[in-house]
mmCIF file of C-alpha atoms in Angstrom:
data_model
loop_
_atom_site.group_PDB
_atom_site.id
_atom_site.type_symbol
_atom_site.label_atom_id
_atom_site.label_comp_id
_atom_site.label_asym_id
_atom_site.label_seq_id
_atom_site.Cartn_x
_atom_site.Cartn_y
_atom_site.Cartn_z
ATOM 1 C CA UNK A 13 2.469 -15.690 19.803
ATOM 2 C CA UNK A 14 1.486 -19.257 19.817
ATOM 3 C CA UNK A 15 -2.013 -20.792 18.436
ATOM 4 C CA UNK A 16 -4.079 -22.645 20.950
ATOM 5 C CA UNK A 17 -4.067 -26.047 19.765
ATOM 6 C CA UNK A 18 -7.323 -26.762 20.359
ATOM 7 C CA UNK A 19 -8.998 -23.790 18.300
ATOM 8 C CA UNK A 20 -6.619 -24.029 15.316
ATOM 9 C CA UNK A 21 -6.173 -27.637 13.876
ATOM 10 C CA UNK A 22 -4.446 -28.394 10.656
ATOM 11 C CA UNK A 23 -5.877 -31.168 8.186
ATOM 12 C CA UNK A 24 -1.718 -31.469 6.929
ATOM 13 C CA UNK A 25 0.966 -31.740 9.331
ATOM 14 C CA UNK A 26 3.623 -31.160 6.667
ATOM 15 C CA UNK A 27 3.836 -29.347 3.790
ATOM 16 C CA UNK A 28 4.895 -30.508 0.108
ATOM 17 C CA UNK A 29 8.861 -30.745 -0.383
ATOM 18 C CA UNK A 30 9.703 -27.605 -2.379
ATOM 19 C CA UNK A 31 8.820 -27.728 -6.160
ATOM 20 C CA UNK A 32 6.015 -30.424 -4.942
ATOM 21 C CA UNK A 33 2.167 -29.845 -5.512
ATOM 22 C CA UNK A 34 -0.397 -31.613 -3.048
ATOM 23 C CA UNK A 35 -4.022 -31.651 -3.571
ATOM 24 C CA UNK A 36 -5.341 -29.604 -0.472
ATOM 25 C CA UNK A 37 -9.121 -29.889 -2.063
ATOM 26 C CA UNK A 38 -10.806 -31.865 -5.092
ATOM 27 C CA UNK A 39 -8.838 -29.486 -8.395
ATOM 28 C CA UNK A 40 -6.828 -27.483 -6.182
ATOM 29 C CA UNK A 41 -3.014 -27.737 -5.586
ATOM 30 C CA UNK A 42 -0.913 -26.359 -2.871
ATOM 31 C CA UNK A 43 2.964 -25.652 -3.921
ATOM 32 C CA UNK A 44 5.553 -24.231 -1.936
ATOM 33 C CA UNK A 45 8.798 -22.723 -3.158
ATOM 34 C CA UNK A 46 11.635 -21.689 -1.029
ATOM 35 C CA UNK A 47 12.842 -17.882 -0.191
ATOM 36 C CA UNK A 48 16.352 -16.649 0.565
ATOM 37 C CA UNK A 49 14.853 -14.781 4.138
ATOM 38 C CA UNK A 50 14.249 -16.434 7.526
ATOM 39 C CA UNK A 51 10.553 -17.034 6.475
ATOM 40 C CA UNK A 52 11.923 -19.490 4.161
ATOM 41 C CA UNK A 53 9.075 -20.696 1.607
ATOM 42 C CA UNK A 54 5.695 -19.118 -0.032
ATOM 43 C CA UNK A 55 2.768 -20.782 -1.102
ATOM 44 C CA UNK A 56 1.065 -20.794 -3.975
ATOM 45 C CA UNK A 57 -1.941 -22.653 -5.427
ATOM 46 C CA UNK A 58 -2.962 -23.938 -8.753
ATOM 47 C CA UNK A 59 -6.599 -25.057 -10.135
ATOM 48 C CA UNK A 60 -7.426 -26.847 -13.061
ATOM 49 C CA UNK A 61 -8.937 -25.029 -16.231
ATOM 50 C CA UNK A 62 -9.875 -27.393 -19.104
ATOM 51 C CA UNK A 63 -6.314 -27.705 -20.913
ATOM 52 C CA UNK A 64 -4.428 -25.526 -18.259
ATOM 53 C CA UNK A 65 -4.082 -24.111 -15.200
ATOM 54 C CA UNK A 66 -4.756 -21.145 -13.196
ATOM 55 C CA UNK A 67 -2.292 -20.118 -10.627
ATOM 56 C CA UNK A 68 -2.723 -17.868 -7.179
ATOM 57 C CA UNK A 69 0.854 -15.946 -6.797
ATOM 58 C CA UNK A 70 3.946 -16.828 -8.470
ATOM 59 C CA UNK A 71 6.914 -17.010 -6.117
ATOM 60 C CA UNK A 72 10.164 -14.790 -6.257
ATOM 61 C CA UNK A 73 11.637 -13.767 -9.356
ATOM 62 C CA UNK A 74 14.762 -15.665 -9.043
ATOM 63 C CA UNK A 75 16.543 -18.602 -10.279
ATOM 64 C CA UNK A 76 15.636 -21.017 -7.941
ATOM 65 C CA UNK A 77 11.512 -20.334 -8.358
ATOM 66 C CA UNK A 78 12.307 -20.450 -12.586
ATOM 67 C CA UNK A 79 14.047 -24.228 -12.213
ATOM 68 C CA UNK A 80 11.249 -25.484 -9.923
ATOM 69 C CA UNK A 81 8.673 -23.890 -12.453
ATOM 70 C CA UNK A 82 10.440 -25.993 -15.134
ATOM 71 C CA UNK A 83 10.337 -29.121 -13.541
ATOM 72 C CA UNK A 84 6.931 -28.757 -12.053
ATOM 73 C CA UNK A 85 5.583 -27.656 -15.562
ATOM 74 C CA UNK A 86 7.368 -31.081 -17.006
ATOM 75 C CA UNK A 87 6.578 -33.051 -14.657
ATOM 76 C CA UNK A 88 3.118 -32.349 -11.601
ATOM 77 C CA UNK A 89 1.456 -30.655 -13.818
ATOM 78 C CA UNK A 90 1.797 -32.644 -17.047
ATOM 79 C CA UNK A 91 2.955 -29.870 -19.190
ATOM 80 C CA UNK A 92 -0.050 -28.058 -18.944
ATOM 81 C CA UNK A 93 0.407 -24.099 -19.378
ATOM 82 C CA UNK A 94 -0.616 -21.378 -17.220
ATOM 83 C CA UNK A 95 -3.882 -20.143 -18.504
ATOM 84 C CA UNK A 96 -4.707 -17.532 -15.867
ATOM 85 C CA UNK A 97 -2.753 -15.730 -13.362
ATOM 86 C CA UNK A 98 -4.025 -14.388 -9.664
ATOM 87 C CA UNK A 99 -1.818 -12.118 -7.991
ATOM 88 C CA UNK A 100 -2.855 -11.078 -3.951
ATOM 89 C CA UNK A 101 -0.620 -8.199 -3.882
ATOM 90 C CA UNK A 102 3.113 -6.359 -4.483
ATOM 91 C CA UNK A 103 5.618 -8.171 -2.828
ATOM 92 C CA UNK A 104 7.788 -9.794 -4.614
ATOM 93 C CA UNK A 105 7.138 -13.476 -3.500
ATOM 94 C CA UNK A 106 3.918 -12.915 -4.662
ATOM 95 C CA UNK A 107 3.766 -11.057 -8.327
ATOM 96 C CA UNK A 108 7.600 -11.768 -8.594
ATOM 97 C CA UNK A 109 7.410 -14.198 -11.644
ATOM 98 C CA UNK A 110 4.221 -12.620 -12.701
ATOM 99 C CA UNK A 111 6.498 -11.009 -16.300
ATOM 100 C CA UNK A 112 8.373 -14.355 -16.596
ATOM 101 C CA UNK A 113 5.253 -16.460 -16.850
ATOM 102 C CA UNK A 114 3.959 -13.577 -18.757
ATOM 103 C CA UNK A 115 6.282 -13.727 -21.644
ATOM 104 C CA UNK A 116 6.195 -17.444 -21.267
ATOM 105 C CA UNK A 117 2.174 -18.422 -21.644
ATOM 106 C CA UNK A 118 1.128 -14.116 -21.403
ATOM 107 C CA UNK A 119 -2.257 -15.356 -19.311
ATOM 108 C CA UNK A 120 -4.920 -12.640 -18.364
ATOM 109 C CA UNK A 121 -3.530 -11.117 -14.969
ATOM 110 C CA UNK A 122 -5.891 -10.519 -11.776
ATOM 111 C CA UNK A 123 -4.891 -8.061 -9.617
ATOM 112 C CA UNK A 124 -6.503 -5.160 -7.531
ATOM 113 C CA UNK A 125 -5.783 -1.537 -9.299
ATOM 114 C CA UNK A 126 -3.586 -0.532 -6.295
ATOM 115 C CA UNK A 127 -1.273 -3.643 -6.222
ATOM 116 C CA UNK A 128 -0.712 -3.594 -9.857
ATOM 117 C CA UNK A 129 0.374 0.034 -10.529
ATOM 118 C CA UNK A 130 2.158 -0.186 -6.705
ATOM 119 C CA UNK A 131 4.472 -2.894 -8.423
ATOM 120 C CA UNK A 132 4.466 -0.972 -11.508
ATOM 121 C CA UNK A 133 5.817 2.266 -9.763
ATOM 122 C CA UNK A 134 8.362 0.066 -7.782
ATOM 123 C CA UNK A 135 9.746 -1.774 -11.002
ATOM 124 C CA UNK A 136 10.439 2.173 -12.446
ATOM 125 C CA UNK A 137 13.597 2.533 -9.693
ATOM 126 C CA UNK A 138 13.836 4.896 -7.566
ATOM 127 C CA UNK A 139 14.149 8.613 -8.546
ATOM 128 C CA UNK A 140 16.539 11.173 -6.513
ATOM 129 C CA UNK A 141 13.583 13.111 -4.938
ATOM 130 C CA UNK A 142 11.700 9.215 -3.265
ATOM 131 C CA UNK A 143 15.550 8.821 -2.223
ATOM 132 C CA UNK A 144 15.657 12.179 -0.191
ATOM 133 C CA UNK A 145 12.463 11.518 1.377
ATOM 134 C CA UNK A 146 13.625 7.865 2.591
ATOM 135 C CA UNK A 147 16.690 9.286 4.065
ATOM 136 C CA UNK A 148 14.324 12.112 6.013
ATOM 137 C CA UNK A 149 11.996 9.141 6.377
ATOM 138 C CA UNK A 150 14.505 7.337 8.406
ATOM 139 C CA UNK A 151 16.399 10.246 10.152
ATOM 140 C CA UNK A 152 13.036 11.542 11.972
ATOM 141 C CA UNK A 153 12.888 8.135 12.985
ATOM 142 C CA UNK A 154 15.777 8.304 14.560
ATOM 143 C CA UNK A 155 18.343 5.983 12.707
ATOM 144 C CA UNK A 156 22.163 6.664 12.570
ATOM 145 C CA UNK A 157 23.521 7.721 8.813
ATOM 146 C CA UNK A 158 25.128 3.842 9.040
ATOM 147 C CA UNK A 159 21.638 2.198 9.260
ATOM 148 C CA UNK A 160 20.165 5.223 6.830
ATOM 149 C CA UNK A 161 22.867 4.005 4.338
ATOM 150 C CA UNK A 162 22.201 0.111 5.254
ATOM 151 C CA UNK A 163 18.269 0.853 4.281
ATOM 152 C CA UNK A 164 18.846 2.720 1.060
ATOM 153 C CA UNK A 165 21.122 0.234 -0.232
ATOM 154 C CA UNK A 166 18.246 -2.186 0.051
ATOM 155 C CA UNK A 167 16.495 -0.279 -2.827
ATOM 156 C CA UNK A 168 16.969 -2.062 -5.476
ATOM 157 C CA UNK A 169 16.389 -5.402 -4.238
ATOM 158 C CA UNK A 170 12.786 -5.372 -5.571
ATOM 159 C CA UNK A 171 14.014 -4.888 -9.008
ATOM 160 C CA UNK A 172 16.286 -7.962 -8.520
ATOM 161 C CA UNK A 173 13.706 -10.059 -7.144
ATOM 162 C CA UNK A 174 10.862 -9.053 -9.679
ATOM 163 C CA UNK A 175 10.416 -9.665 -13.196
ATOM 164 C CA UNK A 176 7.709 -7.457 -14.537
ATOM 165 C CA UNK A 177 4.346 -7.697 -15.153
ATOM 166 C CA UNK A 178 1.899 -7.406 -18.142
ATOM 167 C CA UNK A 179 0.987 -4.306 -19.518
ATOM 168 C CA UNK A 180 -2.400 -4.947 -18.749
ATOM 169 C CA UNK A 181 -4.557 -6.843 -16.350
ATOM 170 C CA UNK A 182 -7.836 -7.645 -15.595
ATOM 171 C CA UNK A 183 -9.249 -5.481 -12.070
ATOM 172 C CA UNK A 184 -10.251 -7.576 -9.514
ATOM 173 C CA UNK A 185 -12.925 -5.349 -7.537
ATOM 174 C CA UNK A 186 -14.549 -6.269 -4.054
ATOM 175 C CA UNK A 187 -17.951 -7.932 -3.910
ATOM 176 C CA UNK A 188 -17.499 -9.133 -7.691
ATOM 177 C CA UNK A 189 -16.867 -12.628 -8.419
ATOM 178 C CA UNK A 190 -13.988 -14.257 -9.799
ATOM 179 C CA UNK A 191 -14.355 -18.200 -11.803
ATOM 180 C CA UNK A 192 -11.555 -19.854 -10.895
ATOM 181 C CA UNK A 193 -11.156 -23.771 -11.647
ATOM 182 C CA UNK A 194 -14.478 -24.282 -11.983
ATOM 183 C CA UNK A 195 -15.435 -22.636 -8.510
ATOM 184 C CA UNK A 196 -16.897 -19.383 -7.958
ATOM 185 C CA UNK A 197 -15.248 -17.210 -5.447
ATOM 186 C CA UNK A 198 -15.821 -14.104 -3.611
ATOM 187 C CA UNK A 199 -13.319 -10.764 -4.088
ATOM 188 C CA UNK A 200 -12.481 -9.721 -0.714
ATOM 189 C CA UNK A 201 -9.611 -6.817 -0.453
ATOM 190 C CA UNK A 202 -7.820 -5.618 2.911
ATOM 191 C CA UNK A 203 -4.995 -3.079 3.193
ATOM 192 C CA UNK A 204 -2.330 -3.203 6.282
ATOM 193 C CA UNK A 205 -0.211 -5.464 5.079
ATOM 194 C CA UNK A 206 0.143 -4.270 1.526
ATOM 195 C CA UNK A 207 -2.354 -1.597 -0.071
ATOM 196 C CA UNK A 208 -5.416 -3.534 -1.716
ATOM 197 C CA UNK A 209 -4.445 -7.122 -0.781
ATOM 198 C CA UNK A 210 -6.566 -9.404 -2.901
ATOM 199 C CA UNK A 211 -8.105 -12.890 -1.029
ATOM 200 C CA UNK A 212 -10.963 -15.422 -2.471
ATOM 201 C CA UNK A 213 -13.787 -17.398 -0.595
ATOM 202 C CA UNK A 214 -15.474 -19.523 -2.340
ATOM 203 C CA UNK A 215 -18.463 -20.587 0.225
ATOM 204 C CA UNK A 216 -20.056 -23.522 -1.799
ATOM 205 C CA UNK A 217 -16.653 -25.250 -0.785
ATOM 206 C CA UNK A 218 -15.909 -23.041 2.951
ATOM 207 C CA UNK A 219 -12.359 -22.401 1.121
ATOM 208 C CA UNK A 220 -10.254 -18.670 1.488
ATOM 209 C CA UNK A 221 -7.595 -18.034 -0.173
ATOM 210 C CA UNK A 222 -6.269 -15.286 2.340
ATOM 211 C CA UNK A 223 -2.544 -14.302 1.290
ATOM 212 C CA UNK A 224 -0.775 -12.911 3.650
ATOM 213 C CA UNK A 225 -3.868 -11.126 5.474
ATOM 214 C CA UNK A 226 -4.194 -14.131 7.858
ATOM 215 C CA UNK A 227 -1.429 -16.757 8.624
ATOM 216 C CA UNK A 228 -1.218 -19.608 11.517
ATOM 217 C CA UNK A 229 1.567 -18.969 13.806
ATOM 218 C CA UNK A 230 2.792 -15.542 12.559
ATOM 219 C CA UNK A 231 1.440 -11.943 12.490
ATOM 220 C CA UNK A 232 2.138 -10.330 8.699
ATOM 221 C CA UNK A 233 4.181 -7.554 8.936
ATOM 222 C CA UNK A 234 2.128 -4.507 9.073
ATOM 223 C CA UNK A 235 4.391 -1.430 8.373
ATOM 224 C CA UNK A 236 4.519 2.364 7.521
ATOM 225 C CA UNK A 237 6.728 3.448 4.553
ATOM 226 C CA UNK A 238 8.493 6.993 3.464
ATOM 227 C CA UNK A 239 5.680 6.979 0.753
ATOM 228 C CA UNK A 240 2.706 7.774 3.349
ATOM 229 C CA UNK A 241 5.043 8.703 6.671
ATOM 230 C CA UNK A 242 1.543 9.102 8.589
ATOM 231 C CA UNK A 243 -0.657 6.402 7.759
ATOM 232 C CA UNK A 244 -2.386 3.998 9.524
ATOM 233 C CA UNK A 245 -2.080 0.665 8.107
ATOM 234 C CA UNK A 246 -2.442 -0.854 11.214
ATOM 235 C CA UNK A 247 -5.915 0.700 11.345
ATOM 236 C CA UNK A 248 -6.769 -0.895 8.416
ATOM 237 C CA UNK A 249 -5.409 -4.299 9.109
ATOM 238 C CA UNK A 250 -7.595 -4.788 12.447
ATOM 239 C CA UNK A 251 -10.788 -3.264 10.170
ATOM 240 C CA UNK A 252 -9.941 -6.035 7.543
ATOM 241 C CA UNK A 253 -9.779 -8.966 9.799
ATOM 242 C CA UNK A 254 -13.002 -7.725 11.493
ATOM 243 C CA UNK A 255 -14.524 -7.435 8.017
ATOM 244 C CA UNK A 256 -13.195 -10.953 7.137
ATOM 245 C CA UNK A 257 -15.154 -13.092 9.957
ATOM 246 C CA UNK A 258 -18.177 -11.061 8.917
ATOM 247 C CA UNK A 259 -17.678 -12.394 5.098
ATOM 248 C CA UNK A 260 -15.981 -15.953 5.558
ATOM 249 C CA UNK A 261 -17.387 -19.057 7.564
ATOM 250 C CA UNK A 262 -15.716 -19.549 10.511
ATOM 251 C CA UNK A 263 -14.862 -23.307 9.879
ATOM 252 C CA UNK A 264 -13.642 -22.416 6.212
ATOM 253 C CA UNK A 265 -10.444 -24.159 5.121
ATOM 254 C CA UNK A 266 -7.497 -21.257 5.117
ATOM 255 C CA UNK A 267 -5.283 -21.401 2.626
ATOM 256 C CA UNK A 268 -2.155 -18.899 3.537
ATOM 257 C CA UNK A 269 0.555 -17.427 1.368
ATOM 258 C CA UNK A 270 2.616 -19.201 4.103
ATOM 259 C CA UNK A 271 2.659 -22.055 6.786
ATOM 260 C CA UNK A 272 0.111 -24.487 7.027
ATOM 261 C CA UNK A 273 -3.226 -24.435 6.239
ATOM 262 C CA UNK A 274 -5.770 -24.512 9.062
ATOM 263 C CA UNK A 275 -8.961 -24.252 10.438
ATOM 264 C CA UNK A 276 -9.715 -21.839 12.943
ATOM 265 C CA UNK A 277 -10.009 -18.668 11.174
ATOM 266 C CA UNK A 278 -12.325 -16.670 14.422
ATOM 267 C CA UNK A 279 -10.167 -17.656 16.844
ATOM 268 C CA UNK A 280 -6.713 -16.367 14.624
ATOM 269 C CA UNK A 281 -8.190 -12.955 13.550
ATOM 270 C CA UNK A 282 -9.051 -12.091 17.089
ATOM 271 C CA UNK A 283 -5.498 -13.611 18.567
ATOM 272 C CA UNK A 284 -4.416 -10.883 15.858
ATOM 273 C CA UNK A 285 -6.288 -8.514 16.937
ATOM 274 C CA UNK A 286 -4.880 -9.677 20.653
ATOM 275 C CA UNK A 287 -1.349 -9.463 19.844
ATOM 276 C CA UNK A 288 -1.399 -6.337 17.967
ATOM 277 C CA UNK A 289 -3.391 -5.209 21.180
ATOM 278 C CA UNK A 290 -0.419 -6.350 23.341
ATOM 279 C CA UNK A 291 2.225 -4.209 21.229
ATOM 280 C CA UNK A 292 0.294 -1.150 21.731
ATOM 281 C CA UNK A 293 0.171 -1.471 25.713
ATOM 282 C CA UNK A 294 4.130 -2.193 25.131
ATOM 283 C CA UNK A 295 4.558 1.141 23.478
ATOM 284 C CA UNK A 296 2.331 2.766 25.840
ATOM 285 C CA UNK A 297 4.014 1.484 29.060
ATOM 286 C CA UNK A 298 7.930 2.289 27.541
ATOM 287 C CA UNK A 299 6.428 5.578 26.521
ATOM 288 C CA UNK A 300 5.779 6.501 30.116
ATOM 289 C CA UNK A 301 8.948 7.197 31.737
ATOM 290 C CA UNK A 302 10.574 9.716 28.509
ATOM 291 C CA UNK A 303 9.447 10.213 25.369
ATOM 292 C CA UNK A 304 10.678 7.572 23.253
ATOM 293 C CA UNK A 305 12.007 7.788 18.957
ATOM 294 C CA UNK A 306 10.668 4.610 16.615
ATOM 295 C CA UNK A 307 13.776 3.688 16.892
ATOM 296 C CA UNK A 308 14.027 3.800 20.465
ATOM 297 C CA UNK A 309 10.661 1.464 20.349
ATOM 298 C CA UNK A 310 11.933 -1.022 18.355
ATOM 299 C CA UNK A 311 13.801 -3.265 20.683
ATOM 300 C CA UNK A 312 10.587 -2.820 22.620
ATOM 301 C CA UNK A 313 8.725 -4.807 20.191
ATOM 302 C CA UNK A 314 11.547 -7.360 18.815
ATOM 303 C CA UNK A 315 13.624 -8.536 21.560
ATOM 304 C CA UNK A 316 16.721 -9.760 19.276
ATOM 305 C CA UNK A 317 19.216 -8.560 17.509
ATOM 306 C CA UNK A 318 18.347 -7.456 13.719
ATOM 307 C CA UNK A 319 19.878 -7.367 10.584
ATOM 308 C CA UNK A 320 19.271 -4.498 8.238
ATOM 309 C CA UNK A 321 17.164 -6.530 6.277
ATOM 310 C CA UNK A 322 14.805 -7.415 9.589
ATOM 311 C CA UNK A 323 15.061 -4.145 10.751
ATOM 312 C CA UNK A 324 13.644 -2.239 7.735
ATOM 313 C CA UNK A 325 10.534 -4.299 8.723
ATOM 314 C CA UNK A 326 10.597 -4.132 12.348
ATOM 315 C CA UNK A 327 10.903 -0.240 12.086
ATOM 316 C CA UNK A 328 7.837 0.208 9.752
ATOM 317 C CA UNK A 329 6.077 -2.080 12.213
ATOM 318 C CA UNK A 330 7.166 -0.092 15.124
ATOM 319 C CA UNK A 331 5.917 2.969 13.381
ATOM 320 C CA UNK A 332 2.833 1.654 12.054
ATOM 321 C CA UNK A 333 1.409 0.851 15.861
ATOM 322 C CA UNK A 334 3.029 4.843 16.912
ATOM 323 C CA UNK A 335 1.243 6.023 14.054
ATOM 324 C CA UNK A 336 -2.064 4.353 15.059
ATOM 325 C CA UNK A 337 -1.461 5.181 18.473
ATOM 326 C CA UNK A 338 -1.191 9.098 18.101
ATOM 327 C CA UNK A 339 -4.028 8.890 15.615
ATOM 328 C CA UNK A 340 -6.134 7.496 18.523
ATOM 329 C CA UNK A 341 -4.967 10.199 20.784
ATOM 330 C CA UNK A 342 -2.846 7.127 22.918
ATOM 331 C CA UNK A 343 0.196 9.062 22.272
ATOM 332 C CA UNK A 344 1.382 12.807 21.684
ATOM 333 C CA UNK A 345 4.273 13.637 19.349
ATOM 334 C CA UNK A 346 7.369 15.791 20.123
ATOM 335 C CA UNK A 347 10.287 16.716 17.912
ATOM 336 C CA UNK A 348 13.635 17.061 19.328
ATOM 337 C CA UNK A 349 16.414 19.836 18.503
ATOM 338 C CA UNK A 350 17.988 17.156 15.627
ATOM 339 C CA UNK A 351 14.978 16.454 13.921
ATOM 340 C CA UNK A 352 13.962 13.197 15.837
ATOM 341 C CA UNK A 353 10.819 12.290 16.490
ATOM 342 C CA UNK A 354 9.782 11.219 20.054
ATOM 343 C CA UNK A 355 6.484 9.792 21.627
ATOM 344 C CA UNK A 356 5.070 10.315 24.792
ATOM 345 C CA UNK A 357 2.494 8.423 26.818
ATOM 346 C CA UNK A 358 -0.863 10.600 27.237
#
């Protein structure tokens, strides 16, 4: 889905080299570090606190995000510690240095009660009984033991990718306000994407902080996991970015866990809304002829081919937009004589 230029502009037209900070408003820094997937980078951003800094995510917990912490630390940001820490939500780009920087400068931690104890539950491993109800997870949706295997084998990639957290933290509650480098912003929460996603708007300045709830170019994956096999995140993303025009200016400066920043934010919530819109009418049409498995529905959605890793995502999206589908009465379930679960066009 492509922005119309017109109604989203972009005040940078490149981002900072990796391991770089830019100033992106007066005291606050954008940095970017790379990731090992085809979305290659995450931002972060950093605001000046008297004889530190406060931070807004931390980047993956890996090698390469420790060595450009290093240099930044010597070098952009004069040797200045991390004084606070902000984490949006779980995944491990975002809170995956969060016990490195932790044992390093231990800051106060800011997270939302439901992204803090969901990465606490995920650092534990995975127990036989959560590895059972993956594989039935996956089987109802209709994936061969090869790509059931493929899937579980990912498990413990969060554990190799995240280092920790604190063993406390500080609860960052909707409506209250957070100080953050000498700005006052706005708590604003929104599940879909990951449980209690945490974004800031500070509207003295017309600057959000949004995560990964709204990003130029790209739709944030919005998926259904063995963990709640029948919710609706997608219900809850399109009730967040509703919520969000009615609390954030329209011509506030969006600052995104990834891409550029931009301008534009009424006209990218409701081509959201719009493309999310299109993938239902997909589902709906394919689910016409015969009734259809997730699985079935997946190369409806993404047209090329998938590795495991892309198509753990692209099958909890697929689901999520079945599951929000049925739950509007768009769709009617049917289970077939193995166990596989097939959709049908009302």
């Amino acid at each position: 889905m492509k922005d119309d230029a017109e109604l989203i502009r972009h005040p940078f037209s490149e981002a900072p080299d990796n391991g770089t900070v830019r100033e992106v408003a007066p005291g606050v820094l954008w940095l970017r570090l790379p990731l090992p997937y085809a979305l290659d980078h995450v931002n972060l951003y950093l605001f000046e606190e008297g004889d530190g800094w406060a931070l807004f995510d931390t980047g993956l917990g890996d090698d390469v995000s420790r060595n450009c912490w290093d240099r930044l630390l010597r070098g952009p940001l004069g040797g200045k510690p991390i004084v606070r820490l902000v984490v949006s939500h779980f995944h491990p780009d975002h809170v995956g240095l969060a016990g490195w920087l932790h044992e390093r400068f231990a800051p106060p931690l800011h997270m939302t009660q439901s992204e803090y104890f969901y990465a606490k539950l995920l650092q534990q491993g995975r127990d036989p009984q959560a590895l059972e109800a993956q594989e039935t997870f996956y089987q109802s949706g209709g994936l061969s033991p090869d790509e059931i295997q493929q899937m579980l084998g990912r498990g413990l990639s969060y554990l190799n990718r995240t280092t920790g957290l604190a063993p406390s933290f500080e609860r960052m509650i909707p409506g209250q306000t957070l100080r953050l480098g000498g700005r006052d912003w706005r708590i604003l929460t929104g599940g879909g994407h990951s449980p209690e996603q945490a974004m800031l708007y500070c509207a003295a300045d017309r600057l959000f902080l949004a995560a990964d709830q709204v990003i130029a170019r790209i739709s944030p994956n919005v998926s259904v996991s063995a963990m709640q096999p029948k919710a609706d995140p997608l219900g809850l993303y399109l009730s967040s970015l509703a919520a969000i025009r009615e609390e954030v200016a329209a011509d506030a400066l969006v600052l995104s866990g990834h891409r550029l920043p931009f301008y534009g934010l009424d006209h990218r919530t409701r081509a959201l809304e719009a493309h999310h819109a299109d993938r239902c009418a997909q589902i709906d049409e394919a689910c016409r002829a015969k009734p259809l498995s997730c699985k079935e529905l997946v190369p409806v959605l993404f047209r090329r081919a998938l590795d495991s890793h892309q198509l753990s995502f692209a099958f909890g999206e697929a689901l999520a937009h079945i599951n929000h589908m049925v739950g509007r009465g768009e769709l009617r379930t049917e289970t077939r004589a193995d166990g596989v679960l097939a959709y049908h066009s009302v």
